[in-house]
Coordinates of C-alpha atoms in Angstrom, one line a residue:
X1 CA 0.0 0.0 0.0
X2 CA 1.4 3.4 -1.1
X3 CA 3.0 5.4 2.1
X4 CA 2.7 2.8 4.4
X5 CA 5.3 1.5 6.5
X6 CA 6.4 -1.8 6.4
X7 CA 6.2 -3.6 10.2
X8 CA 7.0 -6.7 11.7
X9 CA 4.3 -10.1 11.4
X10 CA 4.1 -10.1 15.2
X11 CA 3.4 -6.1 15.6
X12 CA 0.7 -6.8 12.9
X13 CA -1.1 -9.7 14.4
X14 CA -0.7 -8.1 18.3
X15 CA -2.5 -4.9 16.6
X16 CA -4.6 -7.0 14.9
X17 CA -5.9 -8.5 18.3
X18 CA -5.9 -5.0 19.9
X19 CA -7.9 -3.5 17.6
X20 CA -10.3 -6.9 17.8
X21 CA -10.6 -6.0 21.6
X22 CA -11.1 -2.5 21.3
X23 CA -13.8 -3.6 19.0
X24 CA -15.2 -6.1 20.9
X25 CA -15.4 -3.7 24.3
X26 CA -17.2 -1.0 22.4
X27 CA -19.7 -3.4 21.6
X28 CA -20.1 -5.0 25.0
X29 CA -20.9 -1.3 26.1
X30 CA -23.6 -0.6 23.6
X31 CA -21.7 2.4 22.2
X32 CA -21.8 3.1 18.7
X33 CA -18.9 3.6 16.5
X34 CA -20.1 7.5 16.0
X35 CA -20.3 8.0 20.2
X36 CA -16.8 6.6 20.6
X37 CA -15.2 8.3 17.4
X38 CA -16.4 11.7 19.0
X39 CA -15.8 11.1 22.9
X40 CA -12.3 10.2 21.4
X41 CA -12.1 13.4 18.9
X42 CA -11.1 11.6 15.9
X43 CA -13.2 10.6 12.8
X44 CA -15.4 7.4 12.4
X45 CA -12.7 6.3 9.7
X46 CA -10.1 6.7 11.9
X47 CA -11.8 4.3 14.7
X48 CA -12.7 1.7 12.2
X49 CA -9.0 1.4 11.3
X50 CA -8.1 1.1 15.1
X51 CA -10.6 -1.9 15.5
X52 CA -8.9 -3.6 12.2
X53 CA -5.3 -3.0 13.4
X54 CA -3.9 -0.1 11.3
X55 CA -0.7 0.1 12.2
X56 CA -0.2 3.7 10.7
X57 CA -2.8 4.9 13.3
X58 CA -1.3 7.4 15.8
X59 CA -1.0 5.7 19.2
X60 CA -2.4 8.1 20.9
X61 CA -4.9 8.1 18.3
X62 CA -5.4 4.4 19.7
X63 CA -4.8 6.1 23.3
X64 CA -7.7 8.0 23.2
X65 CA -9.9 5.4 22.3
X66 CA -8.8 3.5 25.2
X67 CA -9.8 6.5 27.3
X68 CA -13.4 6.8 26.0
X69 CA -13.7 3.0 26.2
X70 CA -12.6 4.0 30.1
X71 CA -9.9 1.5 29.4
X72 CA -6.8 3.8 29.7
X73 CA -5.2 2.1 32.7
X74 CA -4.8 -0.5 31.2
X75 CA -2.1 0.9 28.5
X76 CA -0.3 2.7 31.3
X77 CA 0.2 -1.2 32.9
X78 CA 1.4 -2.5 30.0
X79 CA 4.0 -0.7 29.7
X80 CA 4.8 0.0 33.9
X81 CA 8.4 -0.7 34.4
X82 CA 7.7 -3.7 37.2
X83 CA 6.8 -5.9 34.4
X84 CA 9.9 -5.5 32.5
X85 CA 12.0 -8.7 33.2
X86 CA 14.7 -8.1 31.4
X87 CA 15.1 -4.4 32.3
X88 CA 15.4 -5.7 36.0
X89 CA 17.7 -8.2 35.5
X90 CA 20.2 -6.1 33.5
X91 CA 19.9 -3.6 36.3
X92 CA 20.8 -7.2 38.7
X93 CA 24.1 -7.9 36.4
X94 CA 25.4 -4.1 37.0
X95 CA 25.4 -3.9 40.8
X96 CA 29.1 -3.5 41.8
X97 CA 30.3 -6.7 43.3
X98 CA 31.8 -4.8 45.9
X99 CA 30.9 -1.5 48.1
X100 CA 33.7 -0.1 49.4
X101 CA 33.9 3.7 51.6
X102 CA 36.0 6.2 50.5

């Protein structure tokens, strides 16, 4: 597709499955597309690309969505520091062996 910027299979399908579940919790709350487009201040085309998995949308485009859904915290988790495992154990490998006064 002209413009569009090549990305991974497994961003793809995970954006895919995002936008499947943004989907699916707009329509577990009754909230048409319309309603969530403008509680989220972006266009009706814009929303149905975030509930196929665009992955040219804006994140915060996909933020706000989140937000209107009242599903924000749950982007701020996934991405709180306490869940990175590797992050933590690099942090592990650096402490000085040693503490010594000066």
């Amino acid at each position: 597709m002209k413009g569009k910027w090549p990305i991974p299979a497994g961003v793809a399908a995970a954006l895919r499955k995002v936008g499947r579940d943004i989907r699916d919790a707009r329509r577990r709350r009754r909230l048409t597309m319309a309603l969530v487009a403008e509680r989220a201040m972006i266009s009706r085309a814009t929303l149905t690309r975030i509930e196929r998995g665009d992955g040219s949308v804006s994140m915060g485009s996909y933020a706000a969505v989140l937000h209107a859904l009242g599903m924000l915290p749950l982007l701020r988790e996934a991405v709180d520091l306490s869940h990175d495992e590797v992050g933590q154990a690099l942090d592990v490998e650096r402490l000085p062996k040693r503490v010594r006064m000066k």
